[in-house]
mmCIF file with all atom_site columns, C-alpha atoms in Angstrom:
data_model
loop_
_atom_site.group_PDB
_atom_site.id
_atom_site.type_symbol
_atom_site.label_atom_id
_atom_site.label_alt_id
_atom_site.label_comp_id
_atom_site.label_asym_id
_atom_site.label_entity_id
_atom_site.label_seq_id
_atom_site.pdbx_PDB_ins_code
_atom_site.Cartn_x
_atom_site.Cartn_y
_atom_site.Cartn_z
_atom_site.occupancy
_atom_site.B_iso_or_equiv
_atom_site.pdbx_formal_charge
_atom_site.auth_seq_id
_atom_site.auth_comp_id
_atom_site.auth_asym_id
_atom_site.auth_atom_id
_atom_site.pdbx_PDB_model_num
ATOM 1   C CA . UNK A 1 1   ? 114.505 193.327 165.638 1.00 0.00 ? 1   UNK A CA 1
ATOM 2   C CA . UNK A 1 2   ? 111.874 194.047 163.173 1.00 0.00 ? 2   UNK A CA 1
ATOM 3   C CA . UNK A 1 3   ? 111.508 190.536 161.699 1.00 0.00 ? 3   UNK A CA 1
ATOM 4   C CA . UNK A 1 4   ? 110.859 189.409 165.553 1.00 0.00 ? 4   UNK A CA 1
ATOM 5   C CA . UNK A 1 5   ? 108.221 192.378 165.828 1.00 0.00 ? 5   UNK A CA 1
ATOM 6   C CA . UNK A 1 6   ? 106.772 190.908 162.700 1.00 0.00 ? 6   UNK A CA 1
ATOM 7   C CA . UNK A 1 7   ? 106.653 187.655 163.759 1.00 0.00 ? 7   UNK A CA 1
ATOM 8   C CA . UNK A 1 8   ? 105.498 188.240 166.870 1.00 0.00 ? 8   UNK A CA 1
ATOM 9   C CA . UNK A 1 9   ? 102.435 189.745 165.191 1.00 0.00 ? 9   UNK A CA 1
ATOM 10  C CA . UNK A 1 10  ? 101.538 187.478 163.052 1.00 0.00 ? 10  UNK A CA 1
ATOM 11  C CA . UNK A 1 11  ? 101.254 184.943 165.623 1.00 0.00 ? 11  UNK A CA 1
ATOM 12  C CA . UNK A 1 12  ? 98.577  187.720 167.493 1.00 0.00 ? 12  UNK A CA 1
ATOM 13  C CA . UNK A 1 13  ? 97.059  187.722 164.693 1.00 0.00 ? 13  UNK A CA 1
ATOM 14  C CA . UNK A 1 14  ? 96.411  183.747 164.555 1.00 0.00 ? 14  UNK A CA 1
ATOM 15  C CA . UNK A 1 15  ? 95.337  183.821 168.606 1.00 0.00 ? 15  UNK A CA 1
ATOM 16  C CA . UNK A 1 16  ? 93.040  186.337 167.971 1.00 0.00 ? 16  UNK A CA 1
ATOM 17  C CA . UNK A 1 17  ? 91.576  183.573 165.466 1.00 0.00 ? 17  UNK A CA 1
ATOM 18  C CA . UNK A 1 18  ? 90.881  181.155 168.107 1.00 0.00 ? 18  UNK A CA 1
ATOM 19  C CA . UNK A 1 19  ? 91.271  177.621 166.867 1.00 0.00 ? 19  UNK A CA 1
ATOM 20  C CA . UNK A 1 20  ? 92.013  174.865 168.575 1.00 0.00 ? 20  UNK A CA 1
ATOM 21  C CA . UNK A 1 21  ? 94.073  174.305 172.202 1.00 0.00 ? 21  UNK A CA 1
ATOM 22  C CA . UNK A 1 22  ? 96.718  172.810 169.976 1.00 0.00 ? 22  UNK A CA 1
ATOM 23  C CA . UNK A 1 23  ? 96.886  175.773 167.569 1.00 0.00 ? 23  UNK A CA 1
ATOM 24  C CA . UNK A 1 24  ? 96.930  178.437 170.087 1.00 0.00 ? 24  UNK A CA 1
ATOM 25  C CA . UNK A 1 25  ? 99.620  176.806 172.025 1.00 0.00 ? 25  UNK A CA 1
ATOM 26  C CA . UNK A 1 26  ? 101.760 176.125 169.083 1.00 0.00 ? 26  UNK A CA 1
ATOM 27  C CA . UNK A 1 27  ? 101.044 180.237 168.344 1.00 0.00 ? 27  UNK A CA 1
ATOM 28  C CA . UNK A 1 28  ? 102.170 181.022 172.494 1.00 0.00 ? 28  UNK A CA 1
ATOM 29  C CA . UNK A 1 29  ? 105.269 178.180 172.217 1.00 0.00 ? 29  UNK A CA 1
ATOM 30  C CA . UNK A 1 30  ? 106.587 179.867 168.643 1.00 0.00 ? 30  UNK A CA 1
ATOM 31  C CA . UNK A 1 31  ? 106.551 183.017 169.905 1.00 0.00 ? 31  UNK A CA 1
ATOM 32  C CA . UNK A 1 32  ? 108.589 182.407 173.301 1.00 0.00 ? 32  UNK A CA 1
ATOM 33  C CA . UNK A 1 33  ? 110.855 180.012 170.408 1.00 0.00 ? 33  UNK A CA 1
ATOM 34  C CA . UNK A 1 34  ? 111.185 183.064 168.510 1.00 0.00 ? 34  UNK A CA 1
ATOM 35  C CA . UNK A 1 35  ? 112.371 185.829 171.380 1.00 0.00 ? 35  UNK A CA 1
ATOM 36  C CA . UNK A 1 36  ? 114.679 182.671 173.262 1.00 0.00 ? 36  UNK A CA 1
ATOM 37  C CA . UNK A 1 37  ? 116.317 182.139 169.842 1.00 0.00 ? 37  UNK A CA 1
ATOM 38  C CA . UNK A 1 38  ? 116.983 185.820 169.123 1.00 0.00 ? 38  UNK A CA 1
ATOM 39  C CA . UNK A 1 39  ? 117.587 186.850 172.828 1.00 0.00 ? 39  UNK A CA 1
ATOM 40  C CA . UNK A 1 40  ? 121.599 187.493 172.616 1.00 0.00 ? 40  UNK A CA 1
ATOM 41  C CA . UNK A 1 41  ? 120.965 189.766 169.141 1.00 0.00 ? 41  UNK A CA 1
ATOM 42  C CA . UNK A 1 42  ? 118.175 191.603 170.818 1.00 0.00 ? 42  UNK A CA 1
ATOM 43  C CA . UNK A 1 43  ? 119.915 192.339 174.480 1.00 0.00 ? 43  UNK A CA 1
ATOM 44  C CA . UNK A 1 44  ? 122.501 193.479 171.995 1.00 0.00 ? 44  UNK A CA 1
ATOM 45  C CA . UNK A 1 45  ? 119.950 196.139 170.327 1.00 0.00 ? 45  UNK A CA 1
ATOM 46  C CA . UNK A 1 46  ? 118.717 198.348 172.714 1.00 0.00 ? 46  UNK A CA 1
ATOM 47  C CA . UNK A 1 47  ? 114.945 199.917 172.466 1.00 0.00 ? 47  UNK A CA 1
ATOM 48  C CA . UNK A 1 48  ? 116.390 203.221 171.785 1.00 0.00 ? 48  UNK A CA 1
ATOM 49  C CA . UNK A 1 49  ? 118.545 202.495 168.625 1.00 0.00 ? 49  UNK A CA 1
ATOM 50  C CA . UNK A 1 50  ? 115.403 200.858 167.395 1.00 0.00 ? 50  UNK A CA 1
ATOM 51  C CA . UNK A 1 51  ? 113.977 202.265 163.901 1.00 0.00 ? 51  UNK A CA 1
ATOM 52  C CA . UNK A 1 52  ? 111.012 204.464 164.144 1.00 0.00 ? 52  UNK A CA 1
ATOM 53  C CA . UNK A 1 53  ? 108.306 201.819 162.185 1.00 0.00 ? 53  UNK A CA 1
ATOM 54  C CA . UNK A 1 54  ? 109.389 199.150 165.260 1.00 0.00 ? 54  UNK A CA 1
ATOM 55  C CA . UNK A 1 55  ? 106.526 200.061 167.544 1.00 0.00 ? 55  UNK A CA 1
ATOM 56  C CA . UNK A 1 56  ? 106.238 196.766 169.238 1.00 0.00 ? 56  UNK A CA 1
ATOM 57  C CA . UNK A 1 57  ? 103.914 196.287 172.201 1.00 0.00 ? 57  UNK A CA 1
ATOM 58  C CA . UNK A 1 58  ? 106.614 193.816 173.413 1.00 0.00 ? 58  UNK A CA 1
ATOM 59  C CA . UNK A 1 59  ? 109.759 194.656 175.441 1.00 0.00 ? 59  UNK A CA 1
ATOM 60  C CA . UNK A 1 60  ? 112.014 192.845 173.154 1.00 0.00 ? 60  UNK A CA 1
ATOM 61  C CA . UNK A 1 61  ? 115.008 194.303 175.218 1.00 0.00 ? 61  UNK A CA 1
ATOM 62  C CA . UNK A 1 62  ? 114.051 191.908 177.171 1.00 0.00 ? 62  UNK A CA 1
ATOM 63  C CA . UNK A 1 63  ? 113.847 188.092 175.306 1.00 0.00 ? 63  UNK A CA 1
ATOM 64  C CA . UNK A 1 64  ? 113.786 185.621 178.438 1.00 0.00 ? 64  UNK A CA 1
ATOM 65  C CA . UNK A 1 65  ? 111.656 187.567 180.204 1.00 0.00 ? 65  UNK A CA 1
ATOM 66  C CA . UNK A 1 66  ? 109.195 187.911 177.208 1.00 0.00 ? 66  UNK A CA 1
ATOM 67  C CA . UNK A 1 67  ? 109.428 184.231 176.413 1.00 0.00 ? 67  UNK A CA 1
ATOM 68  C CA . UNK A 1 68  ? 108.749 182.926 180.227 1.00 0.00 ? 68  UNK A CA 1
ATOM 69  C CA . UNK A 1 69  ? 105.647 185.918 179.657 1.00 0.00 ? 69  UNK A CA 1
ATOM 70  C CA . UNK A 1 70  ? 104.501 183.523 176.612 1.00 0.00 ? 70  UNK A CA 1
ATOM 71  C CA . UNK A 1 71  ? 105.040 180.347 178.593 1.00 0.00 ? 71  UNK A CA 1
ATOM 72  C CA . UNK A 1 72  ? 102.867 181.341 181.296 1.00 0.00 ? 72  UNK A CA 1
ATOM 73  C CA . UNK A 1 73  ? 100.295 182.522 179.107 1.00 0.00 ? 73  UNK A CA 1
ATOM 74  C CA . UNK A 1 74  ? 99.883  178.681 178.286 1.00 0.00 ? 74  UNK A CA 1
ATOM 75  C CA . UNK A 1 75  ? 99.587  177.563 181.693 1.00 0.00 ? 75  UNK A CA 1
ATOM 76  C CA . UNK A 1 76  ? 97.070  180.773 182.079 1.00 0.00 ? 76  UNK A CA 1
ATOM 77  C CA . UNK A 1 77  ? 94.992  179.996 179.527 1.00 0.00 ? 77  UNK A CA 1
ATOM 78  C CA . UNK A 1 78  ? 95.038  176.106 179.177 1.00 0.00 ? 78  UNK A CA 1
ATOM 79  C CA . UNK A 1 79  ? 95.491  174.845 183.094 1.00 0.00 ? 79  UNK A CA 1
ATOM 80  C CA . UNK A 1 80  ? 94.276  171.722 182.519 1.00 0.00 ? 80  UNK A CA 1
ATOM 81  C CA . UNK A 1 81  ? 95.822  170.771 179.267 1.00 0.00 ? 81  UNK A CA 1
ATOM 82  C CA . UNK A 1 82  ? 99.032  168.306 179.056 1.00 0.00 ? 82  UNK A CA 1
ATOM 83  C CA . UNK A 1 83  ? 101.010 171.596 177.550 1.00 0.00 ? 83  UNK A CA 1
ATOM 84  C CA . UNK A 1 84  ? 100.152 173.802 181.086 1.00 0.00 ? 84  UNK A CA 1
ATOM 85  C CA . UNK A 1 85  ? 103.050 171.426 183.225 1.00 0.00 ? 85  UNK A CA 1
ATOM 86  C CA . UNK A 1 86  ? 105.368 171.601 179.881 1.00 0.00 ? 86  UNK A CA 1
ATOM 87  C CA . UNK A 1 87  ? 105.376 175.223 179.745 1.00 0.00 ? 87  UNK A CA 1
ATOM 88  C CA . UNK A 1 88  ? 106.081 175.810 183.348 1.00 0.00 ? 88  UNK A CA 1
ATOM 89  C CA . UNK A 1 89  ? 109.217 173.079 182.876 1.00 0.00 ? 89  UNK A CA 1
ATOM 90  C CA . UNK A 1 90  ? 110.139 175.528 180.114 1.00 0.00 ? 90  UNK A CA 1
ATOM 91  C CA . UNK A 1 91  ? 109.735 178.669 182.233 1.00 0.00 ? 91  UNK A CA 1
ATOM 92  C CA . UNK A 1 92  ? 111.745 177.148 184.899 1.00 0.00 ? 92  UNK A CA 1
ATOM 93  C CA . UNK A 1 93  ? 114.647 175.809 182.614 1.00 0.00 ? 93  UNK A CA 1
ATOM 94  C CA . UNK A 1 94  ? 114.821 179.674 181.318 1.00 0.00 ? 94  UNK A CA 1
ATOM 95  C CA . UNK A 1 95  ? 115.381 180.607 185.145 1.00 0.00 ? 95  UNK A CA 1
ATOM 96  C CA . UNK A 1 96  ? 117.837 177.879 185.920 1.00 0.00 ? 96  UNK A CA 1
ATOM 97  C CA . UNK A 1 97  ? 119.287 179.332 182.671 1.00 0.00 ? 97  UNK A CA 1
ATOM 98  C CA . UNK A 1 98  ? 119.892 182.425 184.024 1.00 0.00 ? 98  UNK A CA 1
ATOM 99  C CA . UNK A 1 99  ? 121.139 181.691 187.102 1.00 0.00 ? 99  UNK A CA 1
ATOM 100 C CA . UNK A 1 100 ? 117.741 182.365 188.930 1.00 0.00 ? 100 UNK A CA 1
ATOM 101 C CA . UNK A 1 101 ? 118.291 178.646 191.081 1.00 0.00 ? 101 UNK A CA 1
ATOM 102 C CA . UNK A 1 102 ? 115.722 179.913 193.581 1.00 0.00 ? 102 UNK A CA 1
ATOM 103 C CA . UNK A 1 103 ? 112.764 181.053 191.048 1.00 0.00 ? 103 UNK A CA 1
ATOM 104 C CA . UNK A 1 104 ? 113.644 178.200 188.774 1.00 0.00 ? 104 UNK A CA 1
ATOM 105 C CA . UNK A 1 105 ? 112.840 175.905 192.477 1.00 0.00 ? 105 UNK A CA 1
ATOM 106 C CA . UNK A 1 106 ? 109.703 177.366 193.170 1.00 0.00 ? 106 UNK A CA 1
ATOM 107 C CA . UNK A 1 107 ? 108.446 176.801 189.349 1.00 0.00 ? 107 UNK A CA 1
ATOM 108 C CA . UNK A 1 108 ? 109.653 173.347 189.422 1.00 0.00 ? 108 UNK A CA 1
ATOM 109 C CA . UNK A 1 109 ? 107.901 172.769 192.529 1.00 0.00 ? 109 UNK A CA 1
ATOM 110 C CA . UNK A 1 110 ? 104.425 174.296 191.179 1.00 0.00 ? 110 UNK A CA 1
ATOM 111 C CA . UNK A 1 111 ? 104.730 171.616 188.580 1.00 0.00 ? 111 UNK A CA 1
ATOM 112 C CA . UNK A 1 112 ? 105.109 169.159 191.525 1.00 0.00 ? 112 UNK A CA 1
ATOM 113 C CA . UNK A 1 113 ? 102.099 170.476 193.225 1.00 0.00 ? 113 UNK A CA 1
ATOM 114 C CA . UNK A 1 114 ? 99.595  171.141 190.783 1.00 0.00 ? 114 UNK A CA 1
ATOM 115 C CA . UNK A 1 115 ? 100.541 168.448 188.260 1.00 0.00 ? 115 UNK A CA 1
ATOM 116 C CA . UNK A 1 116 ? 102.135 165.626 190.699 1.00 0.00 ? 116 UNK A CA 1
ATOM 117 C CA . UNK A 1 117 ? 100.821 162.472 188.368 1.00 0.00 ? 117 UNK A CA 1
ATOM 118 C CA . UNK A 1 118 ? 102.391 163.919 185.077 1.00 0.00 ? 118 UNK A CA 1
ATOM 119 C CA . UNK A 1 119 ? 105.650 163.169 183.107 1.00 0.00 ? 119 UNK A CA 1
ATOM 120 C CA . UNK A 1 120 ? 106.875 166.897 183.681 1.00 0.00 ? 120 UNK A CA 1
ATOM 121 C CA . UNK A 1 121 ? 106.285 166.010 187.411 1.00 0.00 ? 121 UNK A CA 1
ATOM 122 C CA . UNK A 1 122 ? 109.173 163.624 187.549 1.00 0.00 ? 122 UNK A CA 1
ATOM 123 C CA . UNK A 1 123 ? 111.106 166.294 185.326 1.00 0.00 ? 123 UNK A CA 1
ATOM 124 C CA . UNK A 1 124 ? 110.604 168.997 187.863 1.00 0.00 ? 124 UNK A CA 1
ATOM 125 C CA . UNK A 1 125 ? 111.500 166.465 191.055 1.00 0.00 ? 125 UNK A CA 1
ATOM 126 C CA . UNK A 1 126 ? 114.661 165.817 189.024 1.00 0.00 ? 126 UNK A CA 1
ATOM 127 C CA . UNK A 1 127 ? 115.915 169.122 188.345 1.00 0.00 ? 127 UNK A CA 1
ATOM 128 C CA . UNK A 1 128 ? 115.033 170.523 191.880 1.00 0.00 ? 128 UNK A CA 1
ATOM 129 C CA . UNK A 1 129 ? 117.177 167.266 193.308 1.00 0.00 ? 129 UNK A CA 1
ATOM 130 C CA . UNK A 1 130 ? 119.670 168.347 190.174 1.00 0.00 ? 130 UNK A CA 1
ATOM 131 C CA . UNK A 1 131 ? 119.909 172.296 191.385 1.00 0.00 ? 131 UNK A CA 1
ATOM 132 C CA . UNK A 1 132 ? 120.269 171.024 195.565 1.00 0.00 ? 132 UNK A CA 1
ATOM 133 C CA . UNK A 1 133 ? 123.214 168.922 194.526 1.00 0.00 ? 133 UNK A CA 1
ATOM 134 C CA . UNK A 1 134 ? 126.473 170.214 195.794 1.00 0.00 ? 134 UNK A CA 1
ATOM 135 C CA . UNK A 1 135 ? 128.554 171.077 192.290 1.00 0.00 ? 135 UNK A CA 1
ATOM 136 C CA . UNK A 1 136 ? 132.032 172.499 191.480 1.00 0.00 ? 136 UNK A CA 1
ATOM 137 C CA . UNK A 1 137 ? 133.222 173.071 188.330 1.00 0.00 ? 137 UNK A CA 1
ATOM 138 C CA . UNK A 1 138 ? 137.393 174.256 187.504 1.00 0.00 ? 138 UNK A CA 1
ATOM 139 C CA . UNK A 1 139 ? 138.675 175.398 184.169 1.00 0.00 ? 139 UNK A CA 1
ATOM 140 C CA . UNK A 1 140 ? 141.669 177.058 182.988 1.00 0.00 ? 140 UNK A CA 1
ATOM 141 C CA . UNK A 1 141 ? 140.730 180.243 180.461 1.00 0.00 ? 141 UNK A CA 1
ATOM 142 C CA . UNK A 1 142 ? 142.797 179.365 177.398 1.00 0.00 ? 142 UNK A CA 1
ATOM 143 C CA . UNK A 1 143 ? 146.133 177.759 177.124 1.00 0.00 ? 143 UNK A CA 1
ATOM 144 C CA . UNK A 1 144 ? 148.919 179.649 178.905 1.00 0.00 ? 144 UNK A CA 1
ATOM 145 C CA . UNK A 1 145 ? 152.317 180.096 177.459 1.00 0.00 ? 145 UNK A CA 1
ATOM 146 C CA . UNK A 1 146 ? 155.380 178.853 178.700 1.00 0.00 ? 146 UNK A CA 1
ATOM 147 C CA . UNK A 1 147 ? 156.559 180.353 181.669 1.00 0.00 ? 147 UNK A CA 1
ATOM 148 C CA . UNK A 1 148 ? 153.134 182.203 182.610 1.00 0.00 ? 148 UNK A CA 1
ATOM 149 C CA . UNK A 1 149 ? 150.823 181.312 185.059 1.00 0.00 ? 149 UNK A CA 1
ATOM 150 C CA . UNK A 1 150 ? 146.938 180.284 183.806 1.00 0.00 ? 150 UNK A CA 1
ATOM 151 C CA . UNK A 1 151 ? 143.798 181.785 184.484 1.00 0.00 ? 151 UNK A CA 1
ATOM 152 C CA . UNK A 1 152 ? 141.504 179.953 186.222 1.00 0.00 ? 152 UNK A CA 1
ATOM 153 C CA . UNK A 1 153 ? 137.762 179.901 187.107 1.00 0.00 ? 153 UNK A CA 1
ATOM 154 C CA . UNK A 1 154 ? 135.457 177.650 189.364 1.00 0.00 ? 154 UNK A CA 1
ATOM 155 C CA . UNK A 1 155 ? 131.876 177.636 190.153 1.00 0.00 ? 155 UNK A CA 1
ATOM 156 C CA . UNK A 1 156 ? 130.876 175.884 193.229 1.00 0.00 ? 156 UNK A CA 1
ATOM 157 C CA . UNK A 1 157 ? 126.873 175.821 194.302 1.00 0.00 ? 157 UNK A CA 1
ATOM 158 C CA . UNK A 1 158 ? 125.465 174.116 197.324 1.00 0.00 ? 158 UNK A CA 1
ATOM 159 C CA . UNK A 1 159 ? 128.955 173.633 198.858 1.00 0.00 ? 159 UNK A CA 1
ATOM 160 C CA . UNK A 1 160 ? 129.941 174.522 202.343 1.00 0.00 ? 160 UNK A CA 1
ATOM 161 C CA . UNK A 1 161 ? 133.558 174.286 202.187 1.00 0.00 ? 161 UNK A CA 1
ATOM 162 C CA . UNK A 1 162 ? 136.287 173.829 199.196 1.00 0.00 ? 162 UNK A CA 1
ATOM 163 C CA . UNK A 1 163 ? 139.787 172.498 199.607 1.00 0.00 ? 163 UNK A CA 1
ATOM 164 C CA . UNK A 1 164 ? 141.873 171.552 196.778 1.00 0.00 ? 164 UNK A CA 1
ATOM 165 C CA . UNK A 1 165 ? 145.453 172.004 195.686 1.00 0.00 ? 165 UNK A CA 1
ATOM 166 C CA . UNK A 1 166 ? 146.837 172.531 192.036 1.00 0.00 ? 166 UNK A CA 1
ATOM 167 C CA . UNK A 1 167 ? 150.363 171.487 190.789 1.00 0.00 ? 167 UNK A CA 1
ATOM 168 C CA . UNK A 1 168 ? 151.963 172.033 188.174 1.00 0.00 ? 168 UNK A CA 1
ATOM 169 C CA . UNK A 1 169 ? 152.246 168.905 185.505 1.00 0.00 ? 169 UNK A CA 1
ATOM 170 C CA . UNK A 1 170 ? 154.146 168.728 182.418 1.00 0.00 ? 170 UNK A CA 1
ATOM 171 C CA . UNK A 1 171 ? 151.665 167.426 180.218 1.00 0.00 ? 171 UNK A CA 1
ATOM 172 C CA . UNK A 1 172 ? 155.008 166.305 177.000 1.00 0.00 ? 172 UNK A CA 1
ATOM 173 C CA . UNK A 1 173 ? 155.795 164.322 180.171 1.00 0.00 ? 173 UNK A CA 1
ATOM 174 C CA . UNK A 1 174 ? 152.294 162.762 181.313 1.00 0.00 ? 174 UNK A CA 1
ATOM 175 C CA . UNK A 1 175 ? 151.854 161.787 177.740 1.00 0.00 ? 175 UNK A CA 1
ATOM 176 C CA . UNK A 1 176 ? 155.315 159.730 176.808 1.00 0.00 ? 176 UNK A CA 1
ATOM 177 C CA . UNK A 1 177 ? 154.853 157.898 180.312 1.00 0.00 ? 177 UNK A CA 1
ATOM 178 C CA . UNK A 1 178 ? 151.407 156.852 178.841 1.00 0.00 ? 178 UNK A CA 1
ATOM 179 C CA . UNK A 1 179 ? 152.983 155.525 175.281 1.00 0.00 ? 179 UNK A CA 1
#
């Protein structure tokens, strides 16, 4: 947690230079790298266990949340850059990430509206078309012993109605049938 604080700092330190478009998006990119990368270590941590010299001005109990903060700064600051539709991609990838399939929509679809003729455009029109699409996903948890039953798990999203049936296969069998 305090090497993120750090860093986190030092790249204030180099906005509060100024520079170029390039440099201060590189600074507002690193830093949402830097709390995505760490995120699962620093949901881990809460604020409270934090050491007294961490006095952060950022919620780092909070790493997506902080890094789509950083993204948008981009697309506050630079609007009309090429980086402003890349960042909101970004932001909206972190949502989809976390299961947020409505915000990560309505981000894509700013991208849409505000930068139709771009690349990220046709990124954002294929993962809205890529969220809408019915999906269903199966998996067993783990291999079951003999003579116990498996665990399963599904996912389904954008499905009315599921029907399917399981049986049981011996898979020693499947496989000298196949030889």
């Amino acid at each position: 947690v305090y090497a993120v604080a750090l860093t986190l700092e030092a790249y204030d330190r180099v906005l509060a230079l100024g520079g170029s478009i390039d440099d201060q998006v590189r600074s507002l990119r690193s830093k949402a790298q830097v709390v995505q990368n760490m995120a699962w270590q620093l949901e881990q941590f809460p604020r409270a266990k934090w050491p007294p010299q961490i006095q952060s001005k950022y919620d780092l109990s909070r790493p997506i949340e902080l890094a789509i903060q950083f993204e948008r700064e981009i697309v506050r600051r630079f609007p009309d850059s090429i980086h402003a539709p890349q960042a909101l991609v970004r932001v909206a990838s972190l949502l989809a990430g976390r299961q947020d399939f409505v915000g990560a929509i309505a981000v894509y679809q700013e991208v849409v509206d505000r930068y139709g003729k771009s690349d990220d455009a046709k990124i954002a029109r294929d993962s809205i078309a890529q969220i809408k699409a019915p999906q269903l996903s199966v998996g067993v948890d783990g291999a079951a012993p003999p003579g116990e039953k498996p665990k399963y798990h599904w996912n389904a999203r954008n499905l009315a109605r599921i029907e399917f049936v399981a049986y049981s296969v011996d898979l020693f069998d499947v496989l000298r049938k196949t030889e």
